[in-house]
PDB file of C-alpha atoms and ligand atoms in Angstrom:
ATOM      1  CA  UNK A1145       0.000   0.000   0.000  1.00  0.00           C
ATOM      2  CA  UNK A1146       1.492   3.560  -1.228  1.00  0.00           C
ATOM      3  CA  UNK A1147      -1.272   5.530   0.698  1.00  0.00           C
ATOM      4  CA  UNK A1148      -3.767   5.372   3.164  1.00  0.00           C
ATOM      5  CA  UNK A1149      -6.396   7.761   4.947  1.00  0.00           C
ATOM      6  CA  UNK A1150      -7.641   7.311   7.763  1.00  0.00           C
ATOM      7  CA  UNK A1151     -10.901   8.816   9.257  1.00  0.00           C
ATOM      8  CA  UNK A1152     -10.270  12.212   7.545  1.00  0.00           C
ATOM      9  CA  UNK A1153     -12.006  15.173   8.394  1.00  0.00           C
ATOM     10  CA  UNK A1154     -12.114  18.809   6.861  1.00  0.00           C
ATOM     11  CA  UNK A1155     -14.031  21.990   7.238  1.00  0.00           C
ATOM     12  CA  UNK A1156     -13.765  25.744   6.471  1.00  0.00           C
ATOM     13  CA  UNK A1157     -14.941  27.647   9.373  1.00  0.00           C
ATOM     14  CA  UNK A1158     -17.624  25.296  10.829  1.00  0.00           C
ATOM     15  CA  UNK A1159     -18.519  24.149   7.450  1.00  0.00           C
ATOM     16  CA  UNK A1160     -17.620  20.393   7.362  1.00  0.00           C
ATOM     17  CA  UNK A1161     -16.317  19.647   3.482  1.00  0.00           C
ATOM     18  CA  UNK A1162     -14.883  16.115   3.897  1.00  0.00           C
ATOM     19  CA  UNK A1163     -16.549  14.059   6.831  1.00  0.00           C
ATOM     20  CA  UNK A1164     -14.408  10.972   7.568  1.00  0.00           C
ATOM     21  CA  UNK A1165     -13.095   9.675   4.677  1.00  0.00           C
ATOM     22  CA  UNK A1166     -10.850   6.627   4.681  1.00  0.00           C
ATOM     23  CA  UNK A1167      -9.254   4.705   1.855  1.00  0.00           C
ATOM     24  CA  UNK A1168      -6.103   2.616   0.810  1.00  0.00           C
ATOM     25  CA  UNK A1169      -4.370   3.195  -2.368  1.00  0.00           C
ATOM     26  CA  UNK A1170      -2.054   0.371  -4.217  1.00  0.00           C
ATOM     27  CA  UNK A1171       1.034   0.997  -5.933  1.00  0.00           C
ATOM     28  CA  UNK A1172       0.649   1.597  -9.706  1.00  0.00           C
ATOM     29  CA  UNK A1173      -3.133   1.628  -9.646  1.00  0.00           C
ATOM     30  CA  UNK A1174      -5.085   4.301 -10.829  1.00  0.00           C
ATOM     31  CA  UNK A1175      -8.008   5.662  -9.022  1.00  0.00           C
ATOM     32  CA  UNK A1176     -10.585   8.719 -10.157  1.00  0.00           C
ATOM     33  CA  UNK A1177     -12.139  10.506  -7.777  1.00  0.00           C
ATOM     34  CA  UNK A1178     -15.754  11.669  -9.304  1.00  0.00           C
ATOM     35  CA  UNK A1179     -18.505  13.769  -7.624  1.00  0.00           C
ATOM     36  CA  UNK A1180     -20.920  16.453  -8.308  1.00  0.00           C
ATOM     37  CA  UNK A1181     -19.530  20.109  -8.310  1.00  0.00           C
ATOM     38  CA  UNK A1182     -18.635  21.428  -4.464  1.00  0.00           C
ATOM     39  CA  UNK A1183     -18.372  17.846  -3.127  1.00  0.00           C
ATOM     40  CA  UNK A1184     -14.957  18.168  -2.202  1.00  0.00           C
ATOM     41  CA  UNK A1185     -12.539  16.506  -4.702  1.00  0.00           C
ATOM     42  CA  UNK A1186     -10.547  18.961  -4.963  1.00  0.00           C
ATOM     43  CA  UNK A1187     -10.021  19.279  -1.390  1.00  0.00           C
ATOM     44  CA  UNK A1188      -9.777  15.679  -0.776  1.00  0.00           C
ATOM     45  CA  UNK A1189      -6.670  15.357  -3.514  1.00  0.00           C
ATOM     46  CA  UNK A1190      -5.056  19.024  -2.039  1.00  0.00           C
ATOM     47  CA  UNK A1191      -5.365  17.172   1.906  1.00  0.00           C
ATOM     48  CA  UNK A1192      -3.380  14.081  -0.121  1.00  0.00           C
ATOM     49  CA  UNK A1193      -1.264  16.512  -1.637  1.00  0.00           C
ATOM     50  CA  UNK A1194      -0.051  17.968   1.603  1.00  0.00           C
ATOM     51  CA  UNK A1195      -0.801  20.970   0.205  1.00  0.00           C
ATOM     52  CA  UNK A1196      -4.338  21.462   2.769  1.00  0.00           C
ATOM     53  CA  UNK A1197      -4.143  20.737   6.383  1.00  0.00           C
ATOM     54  CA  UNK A1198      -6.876  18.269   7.410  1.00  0.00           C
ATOM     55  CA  UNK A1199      -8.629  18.803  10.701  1.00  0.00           C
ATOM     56  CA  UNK A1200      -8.920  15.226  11.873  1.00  0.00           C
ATOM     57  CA  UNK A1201      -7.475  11.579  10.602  1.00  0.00           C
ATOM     58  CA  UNK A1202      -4.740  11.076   8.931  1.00  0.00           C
ATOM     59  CA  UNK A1203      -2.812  10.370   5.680  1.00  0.00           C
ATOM     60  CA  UNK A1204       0.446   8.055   5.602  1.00  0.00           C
ATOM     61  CA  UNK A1205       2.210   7.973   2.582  1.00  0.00           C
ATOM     62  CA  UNK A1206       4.334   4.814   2.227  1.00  0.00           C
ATOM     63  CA  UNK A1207       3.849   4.279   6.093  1.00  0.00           C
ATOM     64  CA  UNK A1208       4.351   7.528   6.993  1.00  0.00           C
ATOM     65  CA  UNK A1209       2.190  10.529   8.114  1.00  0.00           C
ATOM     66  CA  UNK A1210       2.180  12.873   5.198  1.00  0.00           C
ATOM     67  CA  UNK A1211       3.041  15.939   7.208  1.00  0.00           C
ATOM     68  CA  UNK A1212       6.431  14.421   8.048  1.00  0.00           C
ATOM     69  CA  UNK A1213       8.077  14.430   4.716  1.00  0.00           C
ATOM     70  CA  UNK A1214      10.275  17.570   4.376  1.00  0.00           C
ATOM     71  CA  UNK A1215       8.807  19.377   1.002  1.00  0.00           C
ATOM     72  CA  UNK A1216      11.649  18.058  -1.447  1.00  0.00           C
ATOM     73  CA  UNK A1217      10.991  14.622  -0.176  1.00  0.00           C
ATOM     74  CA  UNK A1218       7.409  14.530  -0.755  1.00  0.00           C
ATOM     75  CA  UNK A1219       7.797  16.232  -4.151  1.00  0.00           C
ATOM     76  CA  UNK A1220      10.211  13.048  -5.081  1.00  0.00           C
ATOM     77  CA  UNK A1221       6.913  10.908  -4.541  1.00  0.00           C
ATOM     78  CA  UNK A1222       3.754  13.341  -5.108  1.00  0.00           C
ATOM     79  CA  UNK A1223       3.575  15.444  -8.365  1.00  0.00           C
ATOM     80  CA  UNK A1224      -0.128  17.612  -8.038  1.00  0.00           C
ATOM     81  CA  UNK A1225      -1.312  18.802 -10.820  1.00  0.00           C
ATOM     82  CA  UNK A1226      -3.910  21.505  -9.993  1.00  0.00           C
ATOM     83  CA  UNK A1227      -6.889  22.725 -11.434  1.00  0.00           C
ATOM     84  CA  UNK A1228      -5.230  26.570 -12.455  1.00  0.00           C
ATOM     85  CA  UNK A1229      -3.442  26.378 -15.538  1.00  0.00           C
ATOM     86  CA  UNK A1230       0.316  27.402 -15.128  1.00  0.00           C
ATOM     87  CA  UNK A1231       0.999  31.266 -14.162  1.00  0.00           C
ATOM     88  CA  UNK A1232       2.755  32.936 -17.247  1.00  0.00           C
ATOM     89  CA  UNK A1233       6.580  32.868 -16.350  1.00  0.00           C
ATOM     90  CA  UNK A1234       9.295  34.578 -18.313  1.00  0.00           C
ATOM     91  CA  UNK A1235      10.877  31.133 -18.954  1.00  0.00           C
ATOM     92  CA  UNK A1236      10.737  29.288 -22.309  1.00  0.00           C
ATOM     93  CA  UNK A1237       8.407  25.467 -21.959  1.00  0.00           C
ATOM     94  CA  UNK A1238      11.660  23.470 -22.022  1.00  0.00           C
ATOM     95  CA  UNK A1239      13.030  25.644 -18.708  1.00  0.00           C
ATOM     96  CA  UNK A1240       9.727  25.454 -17.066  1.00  0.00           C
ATOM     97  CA  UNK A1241       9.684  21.426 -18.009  1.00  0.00           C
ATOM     98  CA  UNK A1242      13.646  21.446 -16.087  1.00  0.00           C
ATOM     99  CA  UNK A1243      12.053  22.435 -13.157  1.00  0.00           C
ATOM    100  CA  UNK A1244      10.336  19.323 -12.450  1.00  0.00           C
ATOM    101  CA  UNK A1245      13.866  18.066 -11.608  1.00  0.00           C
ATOM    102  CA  UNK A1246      14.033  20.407  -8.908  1.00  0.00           C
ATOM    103  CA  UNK A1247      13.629  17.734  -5.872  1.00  0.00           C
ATOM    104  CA  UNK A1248      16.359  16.102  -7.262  1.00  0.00           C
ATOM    105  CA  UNK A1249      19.139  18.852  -7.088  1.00  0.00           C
ATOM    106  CA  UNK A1250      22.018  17.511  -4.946  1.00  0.00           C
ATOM    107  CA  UNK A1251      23.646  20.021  -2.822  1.00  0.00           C
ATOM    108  CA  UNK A1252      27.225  21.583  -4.501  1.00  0.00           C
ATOM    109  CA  UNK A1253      26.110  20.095  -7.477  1.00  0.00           C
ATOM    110  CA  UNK A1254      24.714  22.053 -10.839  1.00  0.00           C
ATOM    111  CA  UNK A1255      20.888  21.573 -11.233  1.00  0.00           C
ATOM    112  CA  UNK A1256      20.873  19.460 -13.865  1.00  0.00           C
ATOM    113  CA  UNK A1257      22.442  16.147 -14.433  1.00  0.00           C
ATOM    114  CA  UNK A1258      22.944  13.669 -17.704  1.00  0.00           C
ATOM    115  CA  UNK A1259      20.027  12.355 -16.219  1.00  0.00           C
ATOM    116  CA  UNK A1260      17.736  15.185 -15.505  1.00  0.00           C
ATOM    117  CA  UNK A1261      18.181  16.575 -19.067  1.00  0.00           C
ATOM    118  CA  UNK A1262      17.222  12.931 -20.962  1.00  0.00           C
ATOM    119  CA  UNK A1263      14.091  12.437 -18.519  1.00  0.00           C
ATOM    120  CA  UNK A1264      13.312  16.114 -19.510  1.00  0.00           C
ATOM    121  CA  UNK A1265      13.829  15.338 -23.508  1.00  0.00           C
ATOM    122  CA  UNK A1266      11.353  11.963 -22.409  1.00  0.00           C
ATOM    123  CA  UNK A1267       8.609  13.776 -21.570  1.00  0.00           C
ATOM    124  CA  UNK A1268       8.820  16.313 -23.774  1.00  0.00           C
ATOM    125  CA  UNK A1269       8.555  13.997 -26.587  1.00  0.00           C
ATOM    126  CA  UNK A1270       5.859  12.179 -24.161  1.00  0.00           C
ATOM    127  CA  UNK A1271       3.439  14.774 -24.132  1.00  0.00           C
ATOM    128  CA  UNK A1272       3.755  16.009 -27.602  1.00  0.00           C
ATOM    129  CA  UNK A1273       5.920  19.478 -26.390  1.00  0.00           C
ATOM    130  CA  UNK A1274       9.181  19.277 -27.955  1.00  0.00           C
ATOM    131  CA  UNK A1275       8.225  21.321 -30.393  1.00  0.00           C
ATOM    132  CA  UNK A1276       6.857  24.157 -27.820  1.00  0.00           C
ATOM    133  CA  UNK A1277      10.327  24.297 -26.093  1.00  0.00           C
ATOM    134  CA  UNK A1278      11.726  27.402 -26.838  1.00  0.00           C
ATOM    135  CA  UNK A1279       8.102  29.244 -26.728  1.00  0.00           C
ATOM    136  CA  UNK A1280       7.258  31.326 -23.779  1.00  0.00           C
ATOM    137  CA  UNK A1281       4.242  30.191 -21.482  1.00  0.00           C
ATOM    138  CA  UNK A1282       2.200  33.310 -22.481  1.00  0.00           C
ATOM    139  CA  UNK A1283       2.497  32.796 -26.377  1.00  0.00           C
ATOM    140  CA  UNK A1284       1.171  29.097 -25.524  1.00  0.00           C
ATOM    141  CA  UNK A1285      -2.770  28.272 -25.650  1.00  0.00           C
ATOM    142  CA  UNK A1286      -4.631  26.903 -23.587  1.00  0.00           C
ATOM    143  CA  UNK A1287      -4.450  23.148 -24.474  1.00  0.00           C
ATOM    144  CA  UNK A1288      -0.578  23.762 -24.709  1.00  0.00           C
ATOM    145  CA  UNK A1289      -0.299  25.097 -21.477  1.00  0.00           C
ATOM    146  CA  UNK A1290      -1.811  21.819 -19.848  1.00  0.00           C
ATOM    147  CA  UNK A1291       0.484  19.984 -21.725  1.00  0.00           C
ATOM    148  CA  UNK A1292       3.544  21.662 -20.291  1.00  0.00           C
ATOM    149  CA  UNK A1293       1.592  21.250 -16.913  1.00  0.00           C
ATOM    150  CA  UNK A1294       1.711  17.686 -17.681  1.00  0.00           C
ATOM    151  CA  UNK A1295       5.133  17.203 -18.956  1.00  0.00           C
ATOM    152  CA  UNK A1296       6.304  19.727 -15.798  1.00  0.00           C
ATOM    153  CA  UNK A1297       4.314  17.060 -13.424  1.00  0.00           C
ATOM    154  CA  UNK A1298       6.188  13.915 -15.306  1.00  0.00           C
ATOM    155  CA  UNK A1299       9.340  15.190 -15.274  1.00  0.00           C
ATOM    156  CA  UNK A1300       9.068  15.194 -11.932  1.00  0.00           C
ATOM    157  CA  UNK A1301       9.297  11.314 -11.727  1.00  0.00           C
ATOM    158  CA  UNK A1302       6.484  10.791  -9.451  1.00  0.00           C
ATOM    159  CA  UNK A1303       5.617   7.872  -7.365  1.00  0.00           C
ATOM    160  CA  UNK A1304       1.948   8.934  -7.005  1.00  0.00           C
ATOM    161  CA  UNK A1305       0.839  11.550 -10.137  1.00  0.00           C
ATOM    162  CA  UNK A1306      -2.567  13.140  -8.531  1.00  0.00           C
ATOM    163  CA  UNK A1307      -4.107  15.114 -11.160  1.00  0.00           C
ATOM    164  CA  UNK A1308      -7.426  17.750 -10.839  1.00  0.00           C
ATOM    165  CA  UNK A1309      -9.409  17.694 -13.878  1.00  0.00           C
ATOM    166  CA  UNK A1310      -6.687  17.464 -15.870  1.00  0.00           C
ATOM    167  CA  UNK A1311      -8.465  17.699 -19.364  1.00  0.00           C
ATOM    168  CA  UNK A1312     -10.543  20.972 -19.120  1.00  0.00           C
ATOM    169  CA  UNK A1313      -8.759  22.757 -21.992  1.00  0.00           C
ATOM    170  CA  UNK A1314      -7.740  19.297 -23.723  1.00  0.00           C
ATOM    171  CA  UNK A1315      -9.838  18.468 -27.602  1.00  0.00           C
ATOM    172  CA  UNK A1316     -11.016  14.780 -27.786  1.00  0.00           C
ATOM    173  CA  UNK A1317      -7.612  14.113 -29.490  1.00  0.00           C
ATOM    174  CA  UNK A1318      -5.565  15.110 -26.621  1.00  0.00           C
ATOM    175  CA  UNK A1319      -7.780  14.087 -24.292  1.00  0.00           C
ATOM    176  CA  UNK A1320      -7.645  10.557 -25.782  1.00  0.00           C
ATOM    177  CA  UNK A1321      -3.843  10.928 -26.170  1.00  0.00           C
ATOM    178  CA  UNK A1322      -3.055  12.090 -22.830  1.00  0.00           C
ATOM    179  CA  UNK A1323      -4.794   9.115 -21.049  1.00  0.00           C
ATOM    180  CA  UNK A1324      -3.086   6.975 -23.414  1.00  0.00           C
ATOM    181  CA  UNK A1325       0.087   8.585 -22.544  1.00  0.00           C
ATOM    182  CA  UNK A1326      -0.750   8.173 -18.840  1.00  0.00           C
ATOM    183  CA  UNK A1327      -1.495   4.639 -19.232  1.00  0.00           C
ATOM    184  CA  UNK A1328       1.913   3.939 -20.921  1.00  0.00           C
ATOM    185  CA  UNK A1329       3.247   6.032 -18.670  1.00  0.00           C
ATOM    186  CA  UNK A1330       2.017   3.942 -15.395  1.00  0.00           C
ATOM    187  CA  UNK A1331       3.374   0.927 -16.979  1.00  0.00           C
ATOM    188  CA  UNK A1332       6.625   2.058 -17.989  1.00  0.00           C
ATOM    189  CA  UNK A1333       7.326   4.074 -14.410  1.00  0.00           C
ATOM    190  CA  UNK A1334       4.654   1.674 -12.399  1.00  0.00           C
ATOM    191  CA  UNK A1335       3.228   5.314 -11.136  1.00  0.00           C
ATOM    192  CA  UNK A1336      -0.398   5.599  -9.101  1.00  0.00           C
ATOM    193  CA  UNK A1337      -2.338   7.614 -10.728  1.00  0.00           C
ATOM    194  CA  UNK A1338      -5.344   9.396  -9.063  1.00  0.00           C
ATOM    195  CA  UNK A1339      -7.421  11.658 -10.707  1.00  0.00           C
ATOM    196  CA  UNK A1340     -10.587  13.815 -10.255  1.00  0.00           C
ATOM    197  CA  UNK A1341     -12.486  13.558 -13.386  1.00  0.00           C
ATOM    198  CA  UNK A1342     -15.771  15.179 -14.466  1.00  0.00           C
ATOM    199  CA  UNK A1343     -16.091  12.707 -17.376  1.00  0.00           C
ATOM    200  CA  UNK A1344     -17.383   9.750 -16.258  1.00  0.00           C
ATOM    201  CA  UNK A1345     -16.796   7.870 -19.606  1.00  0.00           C
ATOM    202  CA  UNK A1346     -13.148   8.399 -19.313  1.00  0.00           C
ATOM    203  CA  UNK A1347     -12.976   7.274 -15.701  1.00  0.00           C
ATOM    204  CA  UNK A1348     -14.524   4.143 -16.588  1.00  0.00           C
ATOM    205  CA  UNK A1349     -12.625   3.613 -19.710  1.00  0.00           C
ATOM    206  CA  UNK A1350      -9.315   4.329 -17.923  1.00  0.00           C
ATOM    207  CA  UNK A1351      -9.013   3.686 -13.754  1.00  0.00           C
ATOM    208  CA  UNK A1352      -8.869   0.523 -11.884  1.00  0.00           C
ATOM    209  CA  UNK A1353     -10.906   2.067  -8.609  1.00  0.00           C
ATOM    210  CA  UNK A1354     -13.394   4.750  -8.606  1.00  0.00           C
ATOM    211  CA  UNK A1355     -14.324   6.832  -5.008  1.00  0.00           C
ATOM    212  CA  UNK A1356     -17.772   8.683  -5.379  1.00  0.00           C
ATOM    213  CA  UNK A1357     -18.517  11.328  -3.394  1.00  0.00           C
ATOM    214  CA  UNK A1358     -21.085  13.379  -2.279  1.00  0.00           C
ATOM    215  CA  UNK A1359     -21.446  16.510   0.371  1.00  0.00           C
ATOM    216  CA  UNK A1360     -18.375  15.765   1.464  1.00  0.00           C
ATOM    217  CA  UNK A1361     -19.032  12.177   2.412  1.00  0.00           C
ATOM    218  CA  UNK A1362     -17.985   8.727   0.413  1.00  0.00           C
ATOM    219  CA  UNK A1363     -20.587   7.218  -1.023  1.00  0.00           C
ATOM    220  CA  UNK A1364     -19.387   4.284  -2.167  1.00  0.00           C
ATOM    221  CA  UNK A1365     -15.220   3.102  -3.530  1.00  0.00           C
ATOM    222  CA  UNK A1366     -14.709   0.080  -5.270  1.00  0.00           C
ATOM    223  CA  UNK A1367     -13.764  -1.469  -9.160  1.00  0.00           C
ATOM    224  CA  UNK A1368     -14.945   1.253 -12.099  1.00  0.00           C
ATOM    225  CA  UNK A1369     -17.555  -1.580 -13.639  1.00  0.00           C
ATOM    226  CA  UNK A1370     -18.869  -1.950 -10.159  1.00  0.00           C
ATOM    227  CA  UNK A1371     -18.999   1.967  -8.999  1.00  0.00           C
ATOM    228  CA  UNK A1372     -20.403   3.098 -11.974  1.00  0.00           C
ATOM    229  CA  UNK A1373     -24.020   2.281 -12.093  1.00  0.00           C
ATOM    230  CA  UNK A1374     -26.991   3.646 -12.965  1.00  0.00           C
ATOM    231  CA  UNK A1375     -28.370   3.716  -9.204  1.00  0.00           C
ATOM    232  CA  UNK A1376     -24.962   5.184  -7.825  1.00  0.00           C
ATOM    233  CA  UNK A1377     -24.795   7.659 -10.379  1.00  0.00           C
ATOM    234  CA  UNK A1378     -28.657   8.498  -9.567  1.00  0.00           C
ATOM    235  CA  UNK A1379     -27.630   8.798  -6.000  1.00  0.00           C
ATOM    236  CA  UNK A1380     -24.979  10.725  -6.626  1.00  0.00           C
ATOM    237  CA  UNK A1381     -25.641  13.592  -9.256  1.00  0.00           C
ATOM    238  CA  UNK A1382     -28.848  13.428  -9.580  1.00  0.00           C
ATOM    239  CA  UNK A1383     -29.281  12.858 -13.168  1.00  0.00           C
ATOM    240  CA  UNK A1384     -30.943   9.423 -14.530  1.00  0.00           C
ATOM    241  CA  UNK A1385     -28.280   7.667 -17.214  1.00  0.00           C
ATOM    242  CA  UNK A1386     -28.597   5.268 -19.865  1.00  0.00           C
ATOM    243  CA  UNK A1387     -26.083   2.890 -19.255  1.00  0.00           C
ATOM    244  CA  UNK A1388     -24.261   1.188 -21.773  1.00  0.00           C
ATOM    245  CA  UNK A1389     -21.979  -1.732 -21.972  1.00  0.00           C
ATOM    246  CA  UNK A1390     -18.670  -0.375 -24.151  1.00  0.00           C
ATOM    247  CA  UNK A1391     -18.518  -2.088 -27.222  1.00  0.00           C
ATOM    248  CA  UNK A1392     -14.910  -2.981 -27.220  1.00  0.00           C
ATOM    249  CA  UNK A1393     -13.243  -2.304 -23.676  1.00  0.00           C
ATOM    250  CA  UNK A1394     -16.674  -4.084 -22.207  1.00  0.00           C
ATOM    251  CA  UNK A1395     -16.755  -1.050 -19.330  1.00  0.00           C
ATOM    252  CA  UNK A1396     -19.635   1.030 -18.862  1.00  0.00           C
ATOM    253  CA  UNK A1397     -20.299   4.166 -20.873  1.00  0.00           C
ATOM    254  CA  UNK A1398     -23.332   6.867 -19.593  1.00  0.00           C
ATOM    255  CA  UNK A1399     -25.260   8.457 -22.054  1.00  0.00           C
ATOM    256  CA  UNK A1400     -27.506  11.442 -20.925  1.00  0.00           C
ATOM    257  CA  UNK A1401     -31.170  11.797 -21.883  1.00  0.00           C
ATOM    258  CA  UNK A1402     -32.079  15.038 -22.291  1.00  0.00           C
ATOM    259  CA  UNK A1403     -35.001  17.134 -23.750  1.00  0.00           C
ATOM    260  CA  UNK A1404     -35.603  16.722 -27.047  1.00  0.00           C
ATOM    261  CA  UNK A1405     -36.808  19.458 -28.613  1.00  0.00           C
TER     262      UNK A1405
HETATM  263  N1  ATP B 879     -10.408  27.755   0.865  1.00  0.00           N
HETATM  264  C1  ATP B 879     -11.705  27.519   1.051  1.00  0.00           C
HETATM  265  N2  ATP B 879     -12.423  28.205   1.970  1.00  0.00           N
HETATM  266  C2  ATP B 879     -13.737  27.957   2.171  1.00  0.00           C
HETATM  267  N3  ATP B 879     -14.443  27.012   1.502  1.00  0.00           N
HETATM  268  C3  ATP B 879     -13.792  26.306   0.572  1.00  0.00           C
HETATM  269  C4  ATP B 879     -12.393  26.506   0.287  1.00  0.00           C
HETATM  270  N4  ATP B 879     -12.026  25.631  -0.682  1.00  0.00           N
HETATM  271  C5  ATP B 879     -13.141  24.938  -1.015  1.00  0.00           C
HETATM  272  N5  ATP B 879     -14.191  25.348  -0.254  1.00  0.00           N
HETATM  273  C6  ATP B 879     -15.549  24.799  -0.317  1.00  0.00           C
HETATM  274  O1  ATP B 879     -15.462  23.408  -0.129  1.00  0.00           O
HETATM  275  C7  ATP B 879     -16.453  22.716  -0.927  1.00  0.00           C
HETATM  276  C8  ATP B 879     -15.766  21.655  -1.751  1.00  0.00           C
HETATM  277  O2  ATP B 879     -14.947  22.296  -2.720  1.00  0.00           O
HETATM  278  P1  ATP B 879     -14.057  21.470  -3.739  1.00  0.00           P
HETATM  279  O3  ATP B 879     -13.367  22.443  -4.627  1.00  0.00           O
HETATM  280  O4  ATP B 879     -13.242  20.502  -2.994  1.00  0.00           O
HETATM  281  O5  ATP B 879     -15.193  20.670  -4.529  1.00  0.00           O
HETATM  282  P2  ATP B 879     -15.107  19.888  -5.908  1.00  0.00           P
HETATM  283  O6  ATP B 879     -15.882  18.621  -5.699  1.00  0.00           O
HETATM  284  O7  ATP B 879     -13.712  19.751  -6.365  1.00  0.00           O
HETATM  285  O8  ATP B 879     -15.926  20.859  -6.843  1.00  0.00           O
HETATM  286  P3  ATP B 879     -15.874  21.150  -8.431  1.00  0.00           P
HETATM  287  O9  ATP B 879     -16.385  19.912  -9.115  1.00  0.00           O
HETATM  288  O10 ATP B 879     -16.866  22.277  -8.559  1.00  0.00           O
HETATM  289  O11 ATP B 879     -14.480  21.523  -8.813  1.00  0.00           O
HETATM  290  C9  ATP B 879     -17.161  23.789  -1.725  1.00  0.00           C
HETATM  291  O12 ATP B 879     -18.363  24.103  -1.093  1.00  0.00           O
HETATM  292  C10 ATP B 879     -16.215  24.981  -1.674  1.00  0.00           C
HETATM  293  O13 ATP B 879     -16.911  26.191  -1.747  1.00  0.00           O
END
């Protein structure tokens, strides 16, 4: 087990926004977290992050309580990829891509090794940016800029990759290509991948484990097939699906009814 939680509480104020969540994460699995807006998935992968305090519970990571690891450390074994796109920085793609090596700086030593520079040229070619490196961030749009956000979050090597929506400005074709990339990328590195998704369809097409949640509270965790259903996703958003058995990956798809006109 990479990461576990354990009775995890959070509120803002006396608002209560995750209310005792607990779960175990396997290496090199990939989980989505899905929910209806203002549920708290975002919150819930920030608390795993490290980067929000939690009020109650805890996280270990590898065995140990999250809030131990010294910054660098955890940045060896987390990459977070958040929901705002990257600031626009006076650095070309390919610097901003270098600085995913950061954590692994060694004291007296320049920034960049042999090493740093080929796993930098990897995922560069990885996510399709090689091409973008000498471009600015602010002459980038916004499907490019996730990309760099991507390859930025790879090159850091991560054990765990947790990722917040990560294909808001991505077409179908990079959207498709990215998860493919991620996939390939999991197997190659054996990363964990866990993402919160809007798209249902994708999450069941691509993770192993989904969490649901709802107000805060987990409604149900388990295998994709078995999480999404139509009575779950009832429960959960509110909205009645027509489920559908994929054609070729055998997972199931949603389709949404409507009004017709
Ligand atoms: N810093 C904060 N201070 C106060 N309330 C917050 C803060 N961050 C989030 N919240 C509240 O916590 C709740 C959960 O927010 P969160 O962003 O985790 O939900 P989400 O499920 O990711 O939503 P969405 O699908 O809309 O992105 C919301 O009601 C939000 O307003």
């Amino acid at each position: 087990m990479i990461l576990s939680a354990e009775g995890i509480s959070k509120w803002y104020d006396t608002k209560p926004i995750l209310q005792n969540i607990n779960f175990q994460i396997h290496s090199n699995e990939w989980v989505s977290i899905l929910g209806p807006n203002g549920s708290g998935k975002s919150t819930l992968l920030s608390c795993i992050a490290g980067s929000t305090k939690i009020n109650d519970g805890q996280i270990c990571l590898k065995g140990k309580r999250i809030e131990k690891y010294p910054v660098k450390e955890r940045a060896k074994i987390i990459a977070y990829l958040t929901q705002e796109a990257l600031p626009d920085m006076p650095n070309t793609v390919e610097e901003i891509v270098r600085m995913g090596r950061y954590p692994y700086k060694k004291l007296n030593l320049p920034w960049y090794q042999k090493e740093d520079l080929e796993i930098v040229e990897e995922v560069l070619s990885f996510t399709d940016t090689a091409l973008l490196r000498k471009r600015q961030m602010s002459e980038l749009s916004g499907g490019e800029r996730q990309r760099v956000a991507i390859a930025l979050a790879l090159a850091q090597e991560p054990e765990i990759l947790l990722l917040d929506e990560p294909t808001t400005y991505l077409d179908i074709y990079y959207q498709l290509t990215f998860f493919d990339l991620l996939r390939k990328w999991q197997q190659k590195k054996q990363t964990t991948i866990i993402s919160v998704l809007h798209d249902i369809n994708l999450a069941s097409l691509y993770s192993d484990r989904c969490f649901l949640l709802k107000e805060g509270k987990m409604v149900d965790m388990g295998i994709t097939s078995e999480i999404v259903t139509f009575d779950n996703i009832k429960k959960t958003f509110e909205v009645e699906p027509i489920l559908m058995d994929h054609p070729y990956q055998r997972v199931p798809q949603i389709l949404l009814k409507g009004e017709k006109k």
